Protein backbone atom coordinates (compact mmCIF):
# COMPACT_ATOMS: atom_id res chain seq x y z
CA MET A 1 -43.65 50.34 35.41
CA LYS A 2 -40.72 49.24 37.57
CA ILE A 3 -37.33 50.61 36.55
CA LEU A 4 -33.91 49.77 37.94
CA VAL A 5 -31.10 52.27 37.34
CA ILE A 6 -27.78 50.42 37.55
CA ALA A 7 -25.23 52.99 38.75
CA LEU A 8 -22.23 50.85 39.62
CA SER A 9 -19.53 53.25 38.46
CA GLY A 10 -18.19 56.28 40.36
CA ILE A 11 -19.61 59.19 42.31
CA GLY A 12 -19.31 61.68 39.45
CA ASP A 13 -20.96 59.25 37.04
CA ALA A 14 -23.87 58.85 39.46
CA LEU A 15 -24.28 62.61 39.75
CA MET A 16 -24.21 63.06 35.98
CA PHE A 17 -27.20 60.73 35.68
CA THR A 18 -29.40 62.87 37.96
CA PRO A 19 -30.69 65.14 35.15
CA ALA A 20 -31.81 62.05 33.20
CA LEU A 21 -33.35 60.64 36.38
CA LYS A 22 -35.36 63.83 36.86
CA ILE A 23 -36.65 63.65 33.29
CA LEU A 24 -37.51 59.96 33.66
CA LYS A 25 -39.65 60.64 36.72
CA GLN A 26 -41.33 63.65 35.11
CA GLU A 27 -42.25 61.64 32.01
CA LEU A 28 -43.28 58.51 33.95
CA PRO A 29 -44.64 59.92 37.23
CA ASN A 30 -46.38 56.67 38.20
CA SER A 31 -43.30 54.52 37.70
CA GLU A 32 -41.25 53.02 40.51
CA ILE A 33 -37.58 53.90 40.03
CA ASP A 34 -35.01 52.04 42.12
CA VAL A 35 -31.27 52.68 41.95
CA LEU A 36 -28.53 50.08 42.46
CA VAL A 37 -25.13 51.42 43.56
CA MET A 38 -21.83 49.81 44.55
CA PHE A 39 -19.87 52.66 46.13
CA GLY A 40 -20.79 54.50 49.31
CA GLY A 41 -20.22 57.87 47.66
CA ALA A 42 -22.72 57.04 44.93
CA LYS A 43 -25.19 56.10 47.65
CA ASP A 44 -24.74 59.61 49.10
CA ILE A 45 -25.58 61.11 45.71
CA PHE A 46 -28.95 59.35 45.45
CA LYS A 47 -30.02 58.90 49.09
CA ASN A 48 -32.09 62.10 49.36
CA ASN A 49 -33.18 62.28 45.72
CA PRO A 50 -37.00 62.51 45.58
CA ASN A 51 -37.03 60.78 42.18
CA VAL A 52 -35.75 57.53 43.72
CA ASN A 53 -38.21 55.08 45.27
CA LYS A 54 -35.65 52.65 46.67
CA LEU A 55 -31.87 52.82 46.93
CA ILE A 56 -30.06 49.48 46.86
CA HIS A 57 -26.43 49.37 48.00
CA PHE A 58 -24.40 46.23 47.28
CA ASN A 59 -20.60 46.20 47.15
CA PHE A 60 -19.84 43.64 44.45
CA LEU A 61 -16.09 44.16 44.93
CA ASN A 62 -16.19 42.97 48.55
CA GLU A 63 -18.85 40.28 48.34
CA GLY A 64 -17.25 37.90 45.83
CA ILE A 65 -18.71 36.02 42.88
CA ILE A 66 -21.08 33.60 44.66
CA ARG A 67 -22.75 36.16 46.93
CA SER A 68 -22.90 38.67 44.09
CA LEU A 69 -24.61 36.15 41.81
CA LYS A 70 -27.15 35.27 44.50
CA PHE A 71 -27.86 38.95 45.04
CA VAL A 72 -28.36 39.63 41.32
CA LEU A 73 -30.66 36.63 40.95
CA SER A 74 -32.71 37.91 43.91
CA LEU A 75 -33.64 40.87 41.68
CA ARG A 76 -34.60 38.68 38.74
CA LYS A 77 -37.92 39.41 37.03
CA LYS A 78 -38.69 42.26 39.43
CA TYR A 79 -38.16 45.03 36.87
CA ASP A 80 -39.62 45.95 33.50
CA VAL A 81 -36.64 48.14 32.55
CA THR A 82 -32.98 48.30 33.53
CA ILE A 83 -30.77 51.26 32.62
CA ASN A 84 -26.98 51.11 32.73
CA VAL A 85 -25.77 54.59 33.64
CA TYR A 86 -23.25 56.10 31.20
CA PRO A 87 -20.35 55.38 31.35
CA SER A 88 -20.44 51.69 32.33
CA ASN A 89 -18.50 49.91 29.61
CA ARG A 90 -17.82 46.70 31.50
CA LYS A 91 -18.98 43.17 30.77
CA GLU A 92 -19.93 42.68 34.43
CA TYR A 93 -22.43 45.56 34.34
CA ASN A 94 -24.05 44.33 31.13
CA LEU A 95 -24.22 40.81 32.49
CA ILE A 96 -25.87 42.02 35.71
CA SER A 97 -28.50 43.86 33.68
CA PHE A 98 -29.13 40.76 31.56
CA LEU A 99 -29.41 38.39 34.54
CA ILE A 100 -31.93 40.65 36.25
CA GLY A 101 -34.14 39.76 33.32
CA ALA A 102 -35.93 42.99 32.43
CA LYS A 103 -37.53 42.88 28.99
CA ARG A 104 -36.05 46.30 28.14
CA ARG A 105 -32.36 46.82 28.86
CA VAL A 106 -31.18 50.34 28.10
CA ALA A 107 -27.52 51.18 27.56
CA VAL A 108 -24.99 52.90 25.34
CA GLU A 109 -23.42 51.12 22.38
CA TYR A 110 -19.79 52.05 22.95
CA LEU A 111 -17.42 52.95 20.15
CA ARG A 112 -14.67 50.93 21.80
CA MET A 113 -14.82 47.32 23.06
CA ASN A 114 -18.62 47.21 23.04
CA ASN A 115 -18.97 43.60 21.82
CA LYS A 116 -16.07 42.38 23.95
CA ASN A 117 -17.86 43.80 26.99
CA PHE A 118 -21.18 42.09 26.15
CA GLY A 119 -22.87 45.26 24.92
CA TRP A 120 -24.96 43.04 22.64
CA LEU A 121 -26.89 41.86 25.74
CA ASN A 122 -28.72 45.21 25.77
CA ASN A 123 -31.72 45.72 23.49
CA ILE A 124 -32.43 49.47 23.68
CA THR A 125 -29.26 51.33 22.81
CA ILE A 126 -27.89 54.59 21.50
CA LYS A 127 -24.53 55.03 19.79
CA GLU A 128 -21.78 56.63 21.86
CA ASN A 129 -20.89 60.15 20.70
CA ASP A 130 -17.52 61.58 21.78
CA SER A 131 -18.75 65.13 21.26
CA LEU A 132 -21.49 64.86 23.89
CA HIS A 133 -21.32 65.47 27.62
CA ASN A 134 -22.10 62.46 29.83
CA VAL A 135 -25.27 64.23 30.99
CA GLN A 136 -26.45 64.54 27.39
CA THR A 137 -25.70 60.90 26.63
CA ASN A 138 -27.72 59.80 29.65
CA ILE A 139 -30.61 61.96 28.50
CA ARG A 140 -30.37 60.47 24.99
CA MET A 141 -30.84 57.01 26.56
CA ILE A 142 -34.04 58.19 28.23
CA GLU A 143 -35.24 59.62 24.91
CA LYS A 144 -34.67 56.23 23.26
CA LEU A 145 -36.56 54.44 26.02
CA LEU A 146 -39.50 56.86 25.83
CA ASP A 147 -39.32 57.27 22.03
CA LYS A 148 -39.60 60.99 22.63
CA LYS A 149 -37.36 64.02 22.09
CA ILE A 150 -36.56 65.81 25.35
CA PRO A 151 -35.67 69.51 24.88
CA GLU A 152 -34.69 69.94 28.53
CA GLU A 153 -31.14 69.43 29.84
CA PRO A 154 -31.45 69.95 33.62
CA LYS A 155 -28.76 70.80 36.13
CA LEU A 156 -27.06 68.15 38.23
CA GLU A 157 -29.10 67.45 41.34
CA LEU A 158 -27.64 66.95 44.81
CA PHE A 159 -30.04 67.09 47.74
CA LEU A 160 -28.53 68.13 51.07
CA THR A 161 -30.43 67.75 54.33
CA GLN A 162 -30.93 70.47 56.92
CA GLU A 163 -28.65 68.41 59.14
CA ASP A 164 -25.88 68.68 56.52
CA LEU A 165 -26.40 72.43 56.23
CA ASN A 166 -26.34 72.85 60.02
CA TYR A 167 -23.10 70.86 60.13
CA ALA A 168 -21.54 73.23 57.60
CA LYS A 169 -22.78 76.29 59.49
CA SER A 170 -21.17 75.03 62.70
CA PHE A 171 -17.95 74.22 60.87
CA LEU A 172 -17.72 77.71 59.40
CA GLN A 173 -18.38 79.31 62.78
CA GLU A 174 -15.82 77.13 64.57
CA ASN A 175 -13.18 78.01 61.96
CA LYS A 176 -14.03 81.71 62.05
CA ILE A 177 -15.03 81.92 58.42
CA SER A 178 -17.17 85.04 57.99
CA GLU A 179 -19.44 86.22 55.20
CA ASN A 180 -16.74 88.67 54.10
CA ASP A 181 -14.02 86.05 53.67
CA PHE A 182 -13.03 85.07 50.14
CA ILE A 183 -13.02 81.28 50.14
CA ILE A 184 -11.33 79.09 47.53
CA GLY A 185 -11.83 75.34 47.67
CA ILE A 186 -9.29 73.00 46.12
CA HIS A 187 -9.34 69.27 45.49
CA PRO A 188 -5.88 67.80 44.79
CA GLY A 189 -7.12 64.21 44.54
CA CYS A 190 -9.14 62.07 42.16
CA ALA A 191 -10.06 58.41 41.67
CA THR A 192 -7.14 55.97 41.65
CA LEU A 193 -8.72 52.90 40.05
CA LYS A 194 -7.45 51.91 36.59
CA ASN A 195 -4.32 54.07 36.98
CA HIS A 196 -6.39 57.25 37.16
CA ILE A 197 -4.05 58.60 39.81
CA LYS A 198 -2.02 59.76 36.79
CA ARG A 199 -4.72 62.36 36.15
CA ARG A 200 -3.69 64.24 39.30
CA TRP A 201 -1.88 67.55 39.12
CA GLU A 202 1.12 67.46 41.45
CA PRO A 203 0.36 68.35 45.10
CA GLU A 204 3.27 70.83 45.24
CA LYS A 205 1.65 72.76 42.39
CA PHE A 206 -1.61 72.99 44.34
CA SER A 207 0.45 74.41 47.22
CA GLN A 208 2.19 76.94 44.99
CA LEU A 209 -1.12 77.94 43.43
CA SER A 210 -2.67 78.40 46.88
CA ASN A 211 0.23 80.65 47.93
CA GLU A 212 -0.38 82.84 44.88
CA LEU A 213 -4.14 83.01 45.50
CA ILE A 214 -3.63 83.94 49.14
CA LYS A 215 -1.11 86.61 48.15
CA LYS A 216 -3.31 88.25 45.50
CA TYR A 217 -6.82 87.77 46.92
CA SER A 218 -6.21 87.33 50.69
CA ALA A 219 -8.14 84.12 50.18
CA LYS A 220 -8.75 81.40 52.70
CA ILE A 221 -8.08 77.96 51.23
CA LEU A 222 -10.19 74.92 52.04
CA ILE A 223 -8.63 71.61 50.99
CA PHE A 224 -11.23 68.95 50.17
CA GLY A 225 -10.92 65.23 49.52
CA GLY A 226 -12.08 61.81 50.60
CA PRO A 227 -10.99 59.85 53.68
CA ASP A 228 -8.33 58.07 51.62
CA GLU A 229 -6.82 61.44 50.64
CA SER A 230 -5.96 62.69 54.14
CA LYS A 231 -2.19 62.37 53.63
CA LEU A 232 -2.45 64.13 50.28
CA LYS A 233 -4.37 67.03 51.83
CA GLU A 234 -1.84 67.37 54.65
CA GLU A 235 1.02 67.37 52.14
CA VAL A 236 -0.60 70.23 50.23
CA LYS A 237 -1.29 72.15 53.45
CA ARG A 238 2.27 71.66 54.75
CA ASN A 239 3.70 73.44 51.71
CA ILE A 240 1.35 76.42 51.84
CA GLN A 241 3.18 79.28 53.54
CA SER A 242 0.18 80.66 55.37
CA ASP A 243 -2.16 79.94 58.24
CA ARG A 244 -5.13 80.80 56.01
CA VAL A 245 -5.70 77.16 55.06
CA ILE A 246 -7.96 74.43 56.46
CA THR A 247 -8.15 70.75 55.52
CA ILE A 248 -11.69 69.41 55.43
CA GLU A 249 -12.31 66.12 57.24
CA THR A 250 -15.95 65.07 57.48
CA ASN A 251 -17.92 61.89 58.10
CA THR A 252 -19.88 61.96 54.86
CA LEU A 253 -19.72 63.28 51.32
CA SER A 254 -22.88 65.27 52.02
CA GLN A 255 -21.21 67.12 54.90
CA SER A 256 -18.25 68.01 52.67
CA SER A 257 -20.66 69.15 49.95
CA ALA A 258 -22.49 71.41 52.41
CA ILE A 259 -19.19 73.09 53.33
CA MET A 260 -18.32 73.42 49.64
CA LYS A 261 -21.41 75.61 49.17
CA ARG A 262 -19.54 78.41 50.95
CA CYS A 263 -16.71 78.51 48.38
CA ASN A 264 -16.42 81.50 46.06
CA LEU A 265 -14.27 79.46 43.66
CA PHE A 266 -13.42 75.76 43.34
CA ILE A 267 -10.21 74.50 41.71
CA THR A 268 -10.00 70.78 41.13
CA ASN A 269 -8.67 67.85 39.21
CA ASP A 270 -11.05 65.87 37.00
CA SER A 271 -12.91 64.28 39.92
CA ALA A 272 -16.26 63.64 41.57
CA LEU A 273 -15.89 66.85 43.57
CA MET A 274 -15.66 68.77 40.30
CA HIS A 275 -19.17 67.55 39.51
CA ILE A 276 -20.40 68.22 43.04
CA ALA A 277 -19.10 71.79 42.69
CA SER A 278 -21.10 72.04 39.45
CA SER A 279 -24.23 70.78 41.17
CA LEU A 280 -23.77 73.55 43.76
CA SER A 281 -23.40 76.16 40.95
CA LEU A 282 -19.90 77.10 42.08
CA PRO A 283 -17.50 78.69 39.59
CA VAL A 284 -15.03 75.93 38.74
CA VAL A 285 -11.51 75.79 37.36
CA ALA A 286 -11.07 72.20 36.14
CA ILE A 287 -7.55 70.84 35.67
CA ILE A 288 -7.83 68.37 32.79
CA GLY A 289 -5.12 66.13 31.36
CA PRO A 290 -5.93 62.99 29.33
CA THR A 291 -9.73 63.02 29.64
CA ASN A 292 -12.13 64.09 26.88
CA VAL A 293 -13.34 67.52 28.05
CA ASN A 294 -16.58 67.07 26.09
CA TYR A 295 -17.53 64.19 28.39
CA ILE A 296 -16.94 65.74 31.78
CA HIS A 297 -16.63 69.53 31.76
CA PRO A 298 -18.43 71.27 34.64
CA TRP A 299 -22.13 71.18 33.82
CA LYS A 300 -24.45 74.20 33.91
CA THR A 301 -22.11 76.45 35.90
CA LYS A 302 -19.42 79.02 35.07
CA TYR A 303 -16.08 77.34 34.50
CA LYS A 304 -12.65 77.44 32.91
CA ILE A 305 -10.56 74.50 31.76
CA ALA A 306 -6.84 74.49 32.56
CA THR A 307 -5.27 72.22 29.95
CA LEU A 308 -2.34 72.08 27.55
CA ASN A 309 -4.48 70.98 24.57
CA LEU A 310 -1.77 68.64 23.33
CA GLU A 311 -2.08 67.03 19.92
CA CYS A 312 -2.35 63.61 21.59
CA SER A 313 -5.25 64.65 23.83
CA PRO A 314 -7.68 63.32 24.69
CA CYS A 315 -6.32 59.81 25.02
CA PHE A 316 -8.67 58.44 27.68
CA PHE A 317 -12.01 57.07 26.50
CA TYR A 318 -14.52 54.78 28.20
CA SER A 319 -13.35 51.19 28.28
CA PRO A 320 -12.13 48.79 30.99
CA LYS A 321 -8.52 49.45 29.98
CA PRO A 322 -6.37 51.29 32.55
CA LEU A 323 -5.20 54.78 31.73
CA ALA A 324 -1.93 54.66 29.76
CA CYS A 325 0.31 57.18 28.01
CA LYS A 326 1.95 56.39 24.68
CA ARG A 327 4.23 59.41 24.59
CA GLU A 328 7.95 58.70 24.45
CA ASP A 329 9.24 62.11 25.53
CA VAL A 330 7.35 62.89 28.77
CA LYS A 331 4.83 60.42 30.15
CA TYR A 332 1.53 62.13 31.00
CA LYS A 333 2.90 65.38 29.66
CA CYS A 334 -0.64 66.80 29.54
CA ILE A 335 -0.73 66.99 33.32
CA LYS A 336 2.99 66.98 34.20
CA GLU A 337 3.80 70.14 32.25
CA LEU A 338 0.65 72.06 33.14
CA THR A 339 2.06 75.02 35.08
CA VAL A 340 0.91 76.93 38.13
CA GLU A 341 0.83 80.05 35.95
CA ASN A 342 -1.62 78.35 33.58
CA VAL A 343 -4.08 77.41 36.33
CA PHE A 344 -3.67 80.76 38.10
CA SER A 345 -4.41 82.56 34.82
CA GLU A 346 -7.63 80.58 34.27
CA SER A 347 -8.66 81.32 37.86
CA GLU A 348 -8.10 85.04 37.31
CA LYS A 349 -10.14 84.99 34.10
CA LEU A 350 -13.07 83.31 35.84
CA LEU A 351 -12.98 85.67 38.80
CA GLU A 352 -12.80 88.63 36.43
CA GLU A 353 -15.98 87.47 34.71
CA PHE A 354 -17.81 87.64 38.03
CA ARG A 355 -16.66 91.22 38.61
CA LYS A 356 -18.16 92.44 35.33
């Protein structure tokens, strides 16, 4: 059987499919499983995964309609099954799956805008459930395809090379980070598409939090983020009143992930790096505003959620619509009024659990 996993959404979404991918390969060991990705970061997630036969990278956003259509048609009739990774509630993704022409097209039937986004083009579906984690929903899709209940819910899988690990070792040595140092990683960024920049906790609060963590724990702070977040990282660093802080600039997501392994605690917005931290079994403090915590909480690792639990939350669900706030008093209050004290308290609680 030839299977194409269509993973055209973000890095975190790609990572949250890896448990389902593992199950799929275990249950169908003789199948050929290819993965189609659009973003370079998603490519990094799958490139060393032993459950993938072939990784296909095509940037639909840059290639335009004509080239994209030709590319999709070049895959036509080559697969028995296509699977749209959850979440992927866009008409373009469903249309791509349909045009590839697999007899079995697996996807989620979304609670919102499913028909408008051509969800009816899929023929093996499960109903979206807002109480489930994305990992669980992806596994439910595999169960529907196999017509079999799967009791296992594996960890997220990220495969780092020895080269990545050697890179991290050299980095730690060059920056004089010893085994005795208490290292806290922070990620002040997140995705910006569809107005998701509004999910970010303010950079000055990350700086204030870092000052408190350095003061109480003599911690060294590593500031992580993508190449497009360099200015953000420098802004956070500039407002930390200590020399015990390093901004992380690497060539690949895998190199950053290898450095992250050294962290004793990771504090982050709702972002791809939150899920990478989970895959590395790091203790995570997740700063969550409008997103449904059920969908995206750190998976199979110790964690705390820093949130205000407002009556209007969550307000972001999976659809092509940009993130928007309907409040009339304070826009994006869920993230704007989340205090440094709140996040610091959750960090203390998590660290205390590790001391017991």
